[in-house]
PDB file of C-alpha atoms in Angstrom:
ATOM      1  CA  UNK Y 242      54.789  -7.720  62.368  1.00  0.00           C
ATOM      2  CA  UNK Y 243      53.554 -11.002  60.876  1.00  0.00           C
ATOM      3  CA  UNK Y 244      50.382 -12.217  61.320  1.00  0.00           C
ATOM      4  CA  UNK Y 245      49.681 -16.255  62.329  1.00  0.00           C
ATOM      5  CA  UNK Y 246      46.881 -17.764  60.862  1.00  0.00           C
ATOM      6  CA  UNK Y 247      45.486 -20.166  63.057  1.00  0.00           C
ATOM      7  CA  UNK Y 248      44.039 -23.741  61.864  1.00  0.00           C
ATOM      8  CA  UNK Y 249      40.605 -23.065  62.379  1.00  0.00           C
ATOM      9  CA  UNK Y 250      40.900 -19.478  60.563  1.00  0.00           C
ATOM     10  CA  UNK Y 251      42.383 -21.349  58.056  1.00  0.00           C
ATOM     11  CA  UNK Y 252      39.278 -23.725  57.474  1.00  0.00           C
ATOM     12  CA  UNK Y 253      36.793 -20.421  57.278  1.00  0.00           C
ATOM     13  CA  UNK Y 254      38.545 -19.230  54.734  1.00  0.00           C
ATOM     14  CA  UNK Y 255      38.938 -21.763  52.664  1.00  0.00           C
ATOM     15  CA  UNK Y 256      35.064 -22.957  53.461  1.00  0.00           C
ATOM     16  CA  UNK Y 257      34.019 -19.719  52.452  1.00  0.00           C
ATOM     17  CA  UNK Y 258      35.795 -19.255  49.086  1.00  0.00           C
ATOM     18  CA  UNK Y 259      34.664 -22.854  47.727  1.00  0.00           C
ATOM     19  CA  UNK Y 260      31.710 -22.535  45.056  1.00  0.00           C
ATOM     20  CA  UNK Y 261      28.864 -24.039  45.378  1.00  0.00           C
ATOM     21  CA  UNK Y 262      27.772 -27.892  44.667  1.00  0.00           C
ATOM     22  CA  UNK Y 263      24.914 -28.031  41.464  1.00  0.00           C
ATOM     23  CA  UNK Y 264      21.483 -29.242  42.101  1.00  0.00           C
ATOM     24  CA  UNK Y 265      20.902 -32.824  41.885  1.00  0.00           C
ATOM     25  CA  UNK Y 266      19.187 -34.051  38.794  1.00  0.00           C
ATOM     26  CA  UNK Y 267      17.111 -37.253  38.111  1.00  0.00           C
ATOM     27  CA  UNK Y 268      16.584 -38.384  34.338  1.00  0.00           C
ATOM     28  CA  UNK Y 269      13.042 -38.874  34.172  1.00  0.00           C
ATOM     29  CA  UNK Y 270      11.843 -42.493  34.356  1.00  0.00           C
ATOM     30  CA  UNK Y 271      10.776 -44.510  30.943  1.00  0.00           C
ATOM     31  CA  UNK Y 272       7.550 -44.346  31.919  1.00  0.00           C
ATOM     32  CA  UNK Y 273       7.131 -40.478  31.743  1.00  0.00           C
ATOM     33  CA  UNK Y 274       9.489 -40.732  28.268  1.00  0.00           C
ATOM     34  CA  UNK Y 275       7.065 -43.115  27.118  1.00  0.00           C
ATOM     35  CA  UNK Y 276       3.577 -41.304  28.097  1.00  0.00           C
ATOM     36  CA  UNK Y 277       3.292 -39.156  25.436  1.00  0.00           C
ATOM     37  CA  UNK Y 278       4.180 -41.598  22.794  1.00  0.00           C
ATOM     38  CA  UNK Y 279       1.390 -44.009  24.128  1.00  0.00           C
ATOM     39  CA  UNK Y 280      -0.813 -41.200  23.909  1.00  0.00           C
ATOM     40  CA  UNK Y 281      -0.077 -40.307  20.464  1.00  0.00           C
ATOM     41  CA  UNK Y 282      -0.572 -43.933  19.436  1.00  0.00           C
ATOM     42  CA  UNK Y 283      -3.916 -44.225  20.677  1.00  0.00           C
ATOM     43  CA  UNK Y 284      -5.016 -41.425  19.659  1.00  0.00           C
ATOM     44  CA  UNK Y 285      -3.966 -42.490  16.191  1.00  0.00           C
ATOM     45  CA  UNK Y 286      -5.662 -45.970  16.815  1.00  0.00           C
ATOM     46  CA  UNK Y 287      -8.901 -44.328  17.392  1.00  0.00           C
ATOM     47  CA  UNK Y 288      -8.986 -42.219  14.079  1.00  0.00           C
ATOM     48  CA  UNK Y 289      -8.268 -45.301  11.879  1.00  0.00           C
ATOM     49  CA  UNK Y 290     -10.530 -47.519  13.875  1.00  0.00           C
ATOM     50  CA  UNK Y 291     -13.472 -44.558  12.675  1.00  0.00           C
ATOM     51  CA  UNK Y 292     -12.052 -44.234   9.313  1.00  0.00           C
ATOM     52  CA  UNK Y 293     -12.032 -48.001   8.773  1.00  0.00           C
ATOM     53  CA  UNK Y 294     -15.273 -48.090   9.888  1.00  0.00           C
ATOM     54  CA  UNK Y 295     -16.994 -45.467   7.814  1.00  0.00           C
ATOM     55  CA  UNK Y 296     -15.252 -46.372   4.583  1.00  0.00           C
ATOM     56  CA  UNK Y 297     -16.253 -49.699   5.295  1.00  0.00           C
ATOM     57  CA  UNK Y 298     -19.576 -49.323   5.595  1.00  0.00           C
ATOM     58  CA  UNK Y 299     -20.042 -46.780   2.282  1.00  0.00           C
ATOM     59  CA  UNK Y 300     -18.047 -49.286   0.438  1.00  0.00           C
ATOM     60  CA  UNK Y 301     -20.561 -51.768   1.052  1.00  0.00           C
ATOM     61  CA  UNK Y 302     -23.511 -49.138   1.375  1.00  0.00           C
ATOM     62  CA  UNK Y 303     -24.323 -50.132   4.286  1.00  0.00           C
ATOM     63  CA  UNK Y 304     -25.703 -47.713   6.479  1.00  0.00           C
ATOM     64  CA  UNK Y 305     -26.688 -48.384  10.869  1.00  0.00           C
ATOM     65  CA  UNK Y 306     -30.576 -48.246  11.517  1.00  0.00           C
ATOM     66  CA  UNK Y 307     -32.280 -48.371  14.679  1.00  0.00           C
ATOM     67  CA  UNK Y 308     -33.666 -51.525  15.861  1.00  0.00           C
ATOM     68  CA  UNK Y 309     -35.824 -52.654  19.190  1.00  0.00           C
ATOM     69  CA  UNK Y 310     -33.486 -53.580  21.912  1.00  0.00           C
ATOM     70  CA  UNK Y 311     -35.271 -55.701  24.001  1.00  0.00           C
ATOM     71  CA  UNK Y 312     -38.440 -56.237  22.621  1.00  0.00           C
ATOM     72  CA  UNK Y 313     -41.321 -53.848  22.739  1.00  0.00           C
ATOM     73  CA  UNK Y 314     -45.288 -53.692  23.188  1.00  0.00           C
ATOM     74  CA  UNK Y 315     -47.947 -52.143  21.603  1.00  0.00           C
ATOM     75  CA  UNK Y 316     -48.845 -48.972  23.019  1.00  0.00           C
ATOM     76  CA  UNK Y 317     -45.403 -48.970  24.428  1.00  0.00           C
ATOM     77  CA  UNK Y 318     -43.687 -45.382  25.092  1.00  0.00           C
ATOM     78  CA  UNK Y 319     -40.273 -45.720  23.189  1.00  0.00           C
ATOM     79  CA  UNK Y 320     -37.267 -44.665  25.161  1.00  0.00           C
ATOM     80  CA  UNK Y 321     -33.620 -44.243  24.104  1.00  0.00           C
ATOM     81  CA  UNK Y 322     -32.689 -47.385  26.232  1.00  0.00           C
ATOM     82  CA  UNK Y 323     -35.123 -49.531  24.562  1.00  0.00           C
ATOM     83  CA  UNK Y 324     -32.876 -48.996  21.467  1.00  0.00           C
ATOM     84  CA  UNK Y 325     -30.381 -50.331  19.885  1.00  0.00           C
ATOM     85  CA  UNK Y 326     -28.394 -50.560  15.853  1.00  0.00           C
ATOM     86  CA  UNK Y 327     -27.740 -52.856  13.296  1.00  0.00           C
ATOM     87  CA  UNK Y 328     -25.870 -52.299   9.930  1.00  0.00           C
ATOM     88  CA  UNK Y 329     -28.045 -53.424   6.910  1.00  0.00           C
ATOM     89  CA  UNK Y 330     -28.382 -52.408   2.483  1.00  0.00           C
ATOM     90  CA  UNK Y 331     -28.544 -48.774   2.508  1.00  0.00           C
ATOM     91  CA  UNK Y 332     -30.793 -49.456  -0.482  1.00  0.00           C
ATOM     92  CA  UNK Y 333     -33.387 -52.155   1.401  1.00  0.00           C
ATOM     93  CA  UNK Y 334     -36.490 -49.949   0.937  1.00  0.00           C
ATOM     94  CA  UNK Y 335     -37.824 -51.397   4.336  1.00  0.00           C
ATOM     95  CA  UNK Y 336     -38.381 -47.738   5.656  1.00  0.00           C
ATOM     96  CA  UNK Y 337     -36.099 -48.612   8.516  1.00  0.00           C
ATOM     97  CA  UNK Y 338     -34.764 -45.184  10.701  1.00  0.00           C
ATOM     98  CA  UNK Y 339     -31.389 -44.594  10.522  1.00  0.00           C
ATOM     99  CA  UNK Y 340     -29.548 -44.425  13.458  1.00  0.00           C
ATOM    100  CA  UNK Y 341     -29.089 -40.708  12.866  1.00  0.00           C
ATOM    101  CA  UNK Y 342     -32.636 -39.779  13.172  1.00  0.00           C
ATOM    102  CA  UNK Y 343     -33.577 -41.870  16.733  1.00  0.00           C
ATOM    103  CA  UNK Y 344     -34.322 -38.527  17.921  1.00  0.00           C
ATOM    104  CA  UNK Y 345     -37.434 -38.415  15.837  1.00  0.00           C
ATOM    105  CA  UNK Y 346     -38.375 -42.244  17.124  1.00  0.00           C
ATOM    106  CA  UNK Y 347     -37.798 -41.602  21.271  1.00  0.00           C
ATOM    107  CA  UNK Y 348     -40.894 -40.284  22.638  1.00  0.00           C
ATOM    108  CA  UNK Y 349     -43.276 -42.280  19.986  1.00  0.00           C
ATOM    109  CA  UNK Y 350     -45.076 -45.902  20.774  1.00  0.00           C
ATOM    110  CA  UNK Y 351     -44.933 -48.499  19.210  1.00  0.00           C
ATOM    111  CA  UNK Y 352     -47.921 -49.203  17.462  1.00  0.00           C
ATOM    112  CA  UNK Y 353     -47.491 -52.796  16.936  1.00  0.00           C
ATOM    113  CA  UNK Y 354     -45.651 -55.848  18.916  1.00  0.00           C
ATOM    114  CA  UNK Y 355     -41.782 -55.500  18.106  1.00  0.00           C
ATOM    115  CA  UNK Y 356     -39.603 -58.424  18.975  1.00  0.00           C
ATOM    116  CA  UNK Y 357     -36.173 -58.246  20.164  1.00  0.00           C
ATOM    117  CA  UNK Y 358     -33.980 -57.126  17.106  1.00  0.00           C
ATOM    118  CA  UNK Y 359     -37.220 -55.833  15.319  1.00  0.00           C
ATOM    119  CA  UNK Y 360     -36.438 -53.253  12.661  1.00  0.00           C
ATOM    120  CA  UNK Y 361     -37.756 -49.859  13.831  1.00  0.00           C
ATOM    121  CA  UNK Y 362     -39.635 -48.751  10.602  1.00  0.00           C
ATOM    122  CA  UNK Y 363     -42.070 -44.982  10.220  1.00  0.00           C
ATOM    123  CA  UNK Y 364     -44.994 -47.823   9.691  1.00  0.00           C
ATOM    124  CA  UNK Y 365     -44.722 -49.364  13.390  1.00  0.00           C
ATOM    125  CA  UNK Y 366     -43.831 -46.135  15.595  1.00  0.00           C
ATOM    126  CA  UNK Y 367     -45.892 -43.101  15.649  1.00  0.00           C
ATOM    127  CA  UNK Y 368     -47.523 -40.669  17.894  1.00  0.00           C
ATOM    128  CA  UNK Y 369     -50.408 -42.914  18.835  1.00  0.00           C
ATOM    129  CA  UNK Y 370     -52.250 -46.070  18.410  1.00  0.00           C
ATOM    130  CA  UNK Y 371     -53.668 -44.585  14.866  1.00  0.00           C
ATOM    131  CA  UNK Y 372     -56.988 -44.423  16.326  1.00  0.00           C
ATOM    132  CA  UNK Y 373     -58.738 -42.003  14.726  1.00  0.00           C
ATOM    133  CA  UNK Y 374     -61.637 -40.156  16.855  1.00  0.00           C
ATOM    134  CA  UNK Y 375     -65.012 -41.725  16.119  1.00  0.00           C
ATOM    135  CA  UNK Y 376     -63.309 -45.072  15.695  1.00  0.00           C
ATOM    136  CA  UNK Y 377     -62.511 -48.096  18.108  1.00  0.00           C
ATOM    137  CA  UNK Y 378     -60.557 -51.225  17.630  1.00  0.00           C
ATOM    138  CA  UNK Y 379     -62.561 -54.718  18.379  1.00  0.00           C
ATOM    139  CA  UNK Y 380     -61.425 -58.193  18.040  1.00  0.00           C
ATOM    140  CA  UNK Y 381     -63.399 -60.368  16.509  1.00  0.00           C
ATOM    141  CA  UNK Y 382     -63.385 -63.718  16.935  1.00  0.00           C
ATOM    142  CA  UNK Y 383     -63.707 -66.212  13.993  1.00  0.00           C
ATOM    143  CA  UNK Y 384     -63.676 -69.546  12.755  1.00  0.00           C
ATOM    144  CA  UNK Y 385     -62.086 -70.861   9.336  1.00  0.00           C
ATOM    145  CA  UNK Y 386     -65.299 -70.824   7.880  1.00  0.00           C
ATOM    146  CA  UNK Y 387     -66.744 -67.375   8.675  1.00  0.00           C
ATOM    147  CA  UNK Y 388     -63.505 -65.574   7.380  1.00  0.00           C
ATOM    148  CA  UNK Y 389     -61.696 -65.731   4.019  1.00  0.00           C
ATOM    149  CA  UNK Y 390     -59.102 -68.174   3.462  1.00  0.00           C
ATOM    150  CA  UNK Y 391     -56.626 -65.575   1.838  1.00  0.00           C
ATOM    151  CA  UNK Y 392     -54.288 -63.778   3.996  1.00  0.00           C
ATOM    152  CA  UNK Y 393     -55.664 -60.699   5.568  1.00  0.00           C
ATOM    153  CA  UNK Y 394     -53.415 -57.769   5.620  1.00  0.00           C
ATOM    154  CA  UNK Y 395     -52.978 -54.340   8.234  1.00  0.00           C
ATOM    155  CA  UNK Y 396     -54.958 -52.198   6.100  1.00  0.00           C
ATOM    156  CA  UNK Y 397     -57.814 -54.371   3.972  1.00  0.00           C
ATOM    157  CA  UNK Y 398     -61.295 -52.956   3.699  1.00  0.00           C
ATOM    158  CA  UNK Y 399     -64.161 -55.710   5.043  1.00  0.00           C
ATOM    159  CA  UNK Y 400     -67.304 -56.105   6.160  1.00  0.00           C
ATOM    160  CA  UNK Y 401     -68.533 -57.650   9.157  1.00  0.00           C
ATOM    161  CA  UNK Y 402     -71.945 -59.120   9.447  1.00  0.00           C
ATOM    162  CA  UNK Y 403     -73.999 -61.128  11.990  1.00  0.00           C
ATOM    163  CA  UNK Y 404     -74.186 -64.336  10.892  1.00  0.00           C
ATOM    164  CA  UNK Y 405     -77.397 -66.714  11.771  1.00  0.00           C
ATOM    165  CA  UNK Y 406     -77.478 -69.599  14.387  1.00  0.00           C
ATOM    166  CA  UNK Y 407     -77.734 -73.037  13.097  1.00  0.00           C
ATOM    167  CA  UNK Y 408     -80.723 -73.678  10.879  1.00  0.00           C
ATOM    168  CA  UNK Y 409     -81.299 -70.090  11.750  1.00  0.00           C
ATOM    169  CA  UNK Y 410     -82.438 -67.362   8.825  1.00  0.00           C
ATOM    170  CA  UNK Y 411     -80.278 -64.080   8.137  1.00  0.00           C
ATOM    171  CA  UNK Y 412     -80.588 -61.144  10.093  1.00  0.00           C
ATOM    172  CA  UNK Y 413     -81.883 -58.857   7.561  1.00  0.00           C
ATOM    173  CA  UNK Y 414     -82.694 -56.123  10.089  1.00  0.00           C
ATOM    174  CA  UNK Y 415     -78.749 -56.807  11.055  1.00  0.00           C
ATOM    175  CA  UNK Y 416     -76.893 -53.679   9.158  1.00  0.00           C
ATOM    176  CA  UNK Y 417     -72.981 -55.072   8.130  1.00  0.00           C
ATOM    177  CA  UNK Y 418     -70.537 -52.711   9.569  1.00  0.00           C
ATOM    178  CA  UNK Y 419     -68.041 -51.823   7.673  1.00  0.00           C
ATOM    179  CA  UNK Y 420     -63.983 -51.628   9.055  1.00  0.00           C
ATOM    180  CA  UNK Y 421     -60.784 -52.048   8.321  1.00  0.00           C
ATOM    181  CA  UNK Y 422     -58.098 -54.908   9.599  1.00  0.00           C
ATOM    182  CA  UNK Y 423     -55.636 -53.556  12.243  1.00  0.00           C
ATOM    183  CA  UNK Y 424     -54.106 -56.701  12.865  1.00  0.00           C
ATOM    184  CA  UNK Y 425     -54.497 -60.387  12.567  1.00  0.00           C
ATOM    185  CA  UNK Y 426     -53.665 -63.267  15.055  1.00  0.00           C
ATOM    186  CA  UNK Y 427     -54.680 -67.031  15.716  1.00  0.00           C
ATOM    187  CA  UNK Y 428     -55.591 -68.514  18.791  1.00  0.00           C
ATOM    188  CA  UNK Y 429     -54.465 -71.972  18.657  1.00  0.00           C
ATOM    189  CA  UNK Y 430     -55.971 -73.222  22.505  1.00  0.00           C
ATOM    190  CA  UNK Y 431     -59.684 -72.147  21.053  1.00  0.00           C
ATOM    191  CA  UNK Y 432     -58.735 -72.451  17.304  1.00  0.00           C
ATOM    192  CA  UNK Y 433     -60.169 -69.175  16.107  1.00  0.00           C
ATOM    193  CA  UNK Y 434     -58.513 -66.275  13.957  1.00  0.00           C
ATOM    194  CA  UNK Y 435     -58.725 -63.208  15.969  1.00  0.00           C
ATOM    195  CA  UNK Y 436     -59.185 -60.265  13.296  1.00  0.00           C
ATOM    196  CA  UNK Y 437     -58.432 -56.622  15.242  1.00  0.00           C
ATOM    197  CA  UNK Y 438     -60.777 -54.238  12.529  1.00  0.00           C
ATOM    198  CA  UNK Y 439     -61.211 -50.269  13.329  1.00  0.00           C
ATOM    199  CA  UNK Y 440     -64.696 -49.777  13.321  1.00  0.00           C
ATOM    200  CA  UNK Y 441     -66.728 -46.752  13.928  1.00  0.00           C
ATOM    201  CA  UNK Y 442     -67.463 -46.299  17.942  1.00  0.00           C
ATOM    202  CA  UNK Y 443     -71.459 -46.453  17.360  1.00  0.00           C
ATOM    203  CA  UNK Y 444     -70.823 -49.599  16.040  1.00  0.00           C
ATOM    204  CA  UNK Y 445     -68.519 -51.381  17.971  1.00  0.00           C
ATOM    205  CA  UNK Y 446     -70.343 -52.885  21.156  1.00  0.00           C
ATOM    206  CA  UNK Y 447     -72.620 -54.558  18.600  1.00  0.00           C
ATOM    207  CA  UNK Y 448     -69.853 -56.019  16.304  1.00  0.00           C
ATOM    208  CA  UNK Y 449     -68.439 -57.295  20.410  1.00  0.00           C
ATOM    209  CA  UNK Y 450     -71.566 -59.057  20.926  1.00  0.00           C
ATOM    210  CA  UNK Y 451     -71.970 -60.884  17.988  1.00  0.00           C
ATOM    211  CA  UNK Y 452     -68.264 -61.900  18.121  1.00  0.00           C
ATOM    212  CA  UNK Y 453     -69.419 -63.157  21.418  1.00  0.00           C
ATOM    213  CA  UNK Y 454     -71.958 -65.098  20.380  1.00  0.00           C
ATOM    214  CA  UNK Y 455     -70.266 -67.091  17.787  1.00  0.00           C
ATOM    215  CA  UNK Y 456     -72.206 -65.107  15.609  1.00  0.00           C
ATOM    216  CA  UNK Y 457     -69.739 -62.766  13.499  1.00  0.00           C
ATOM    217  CA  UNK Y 458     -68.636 -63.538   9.766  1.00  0.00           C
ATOM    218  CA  UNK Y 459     -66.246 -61.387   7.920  1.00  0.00           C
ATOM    219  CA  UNK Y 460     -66.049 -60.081   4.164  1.00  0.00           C
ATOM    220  CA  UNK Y 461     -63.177 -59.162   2.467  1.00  0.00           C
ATOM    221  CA  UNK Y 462     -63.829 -56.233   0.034  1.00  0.00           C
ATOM    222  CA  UNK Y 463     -62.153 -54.458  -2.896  1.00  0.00           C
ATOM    223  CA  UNK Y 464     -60.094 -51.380  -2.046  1.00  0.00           C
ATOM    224  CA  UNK Y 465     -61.565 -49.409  -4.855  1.00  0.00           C
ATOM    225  CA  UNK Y 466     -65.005 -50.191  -3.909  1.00  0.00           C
ATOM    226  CA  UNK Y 467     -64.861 -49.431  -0.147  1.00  0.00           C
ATOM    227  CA  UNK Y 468     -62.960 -45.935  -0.797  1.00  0.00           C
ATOM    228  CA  UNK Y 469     -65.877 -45.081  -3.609  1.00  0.00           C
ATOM    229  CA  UNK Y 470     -68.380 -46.286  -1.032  1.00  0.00           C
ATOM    230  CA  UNK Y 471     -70.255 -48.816  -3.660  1.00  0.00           C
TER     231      UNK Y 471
END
């Protein structure tokens, strides 16, 4: 006996012995092909953008120091914000702070005024004010004629005395007191020199009131004689 196949047997059959389609694939898109090259490239940038830069500054010996961002106040407590670098001589002898060591400067003051762009130096930050106990600062006001006409310097040995009125007679009870200049400024709207000297602290309201009084005068001393106390 034969045996029909029928049409729709027919299309099972043949349905069932056809192999199956492959998955679909996409080629990736240029971006992705390009990705990793980019990467690469800037990657590459970076380490010849360093390499340029340090060989360029040892070639010049230069070397990046810290410097005061914004400006800073005496007394000020120096933070890493209010700092900043510039590239200068490795061999300035300014005592500037390289950049490397700012860890040693944040946390210090300032122990003078330091303009925008000022160079942070070990002689203008330090722990305090430099006020030793048993001293004070005072400012003493002078005119051109009670104070030497050279330059006073951060550091110069003098003696202050009280100076008599007009037509007045010396003092002679009046003992000088002896200091030494902090820091010098004029005072152009009352046209004095303001001298800040260290002083001792027993001293110090009396060197204030004759400052006050118009009465101060200044002497500037040799370095070897105040230290051997002649």
């Amino acid at each position: 006996m034969s045996t029909v196949k029928t049409r729709s047997s027919r299309r099972a059959s043949s349905t069932e012995s056809a192999p199956p389609e492959p998955p679909a694939f996409s080629a990736p898109s240029k971006l992705a092909r390009k990705r990793p090259a980019l990467v690469a490239l800037c990657i590459a940038l970076a380490l010849v953008g360093g390499l340029v830069t340090y060989f360029g500054l040892s070639a010049n010996n230069q070397v990046a120091v810290l410097v005061a961002k914004d400006g800073l106040v005496r007394g000020q407590e120096i933070t890493a914000a209010n700092l900043t670098s510039i590239n200068i001589a490795s061999d300035a002898g300014n005592g500037a702070v390289p950049i490397e060591q700012s860890g040693s400067v944040v946390g210090q003051q300032a122990t003078v005024d330091l303009p925008k762009g000022s160079l942070i130096t070990k002689n203008n930050v330090g722990p305090n004010l430099g006020i030793r106990d048993g001293t004070s600062v005072v400012g003493v006001g002078l005119t051109t004629a009670q104070v030497p006409s050279r330059q006073l310097q951060t550091g110069d040995h003098v003696r202050i005395i009280r100076t008599p009125t007009q037509g007045g007679q010396i003092d002679t009870k009046a003992t000088p007191v002896a200091g030494i200049v902090d820091s010098t400024r004029a005072d152009d709207v009352k046209g004095l020199i303001i001298v800040d000297v260290v002083v001792p602290t027993d001293a110090a309201a009396e060197v204030v009131a004759w400052s006050a009084s118009g009465n101060a005068g200044l002497i500037l001393d040799p370095l070897q004689n105040s230290e051997s106390g002649k």
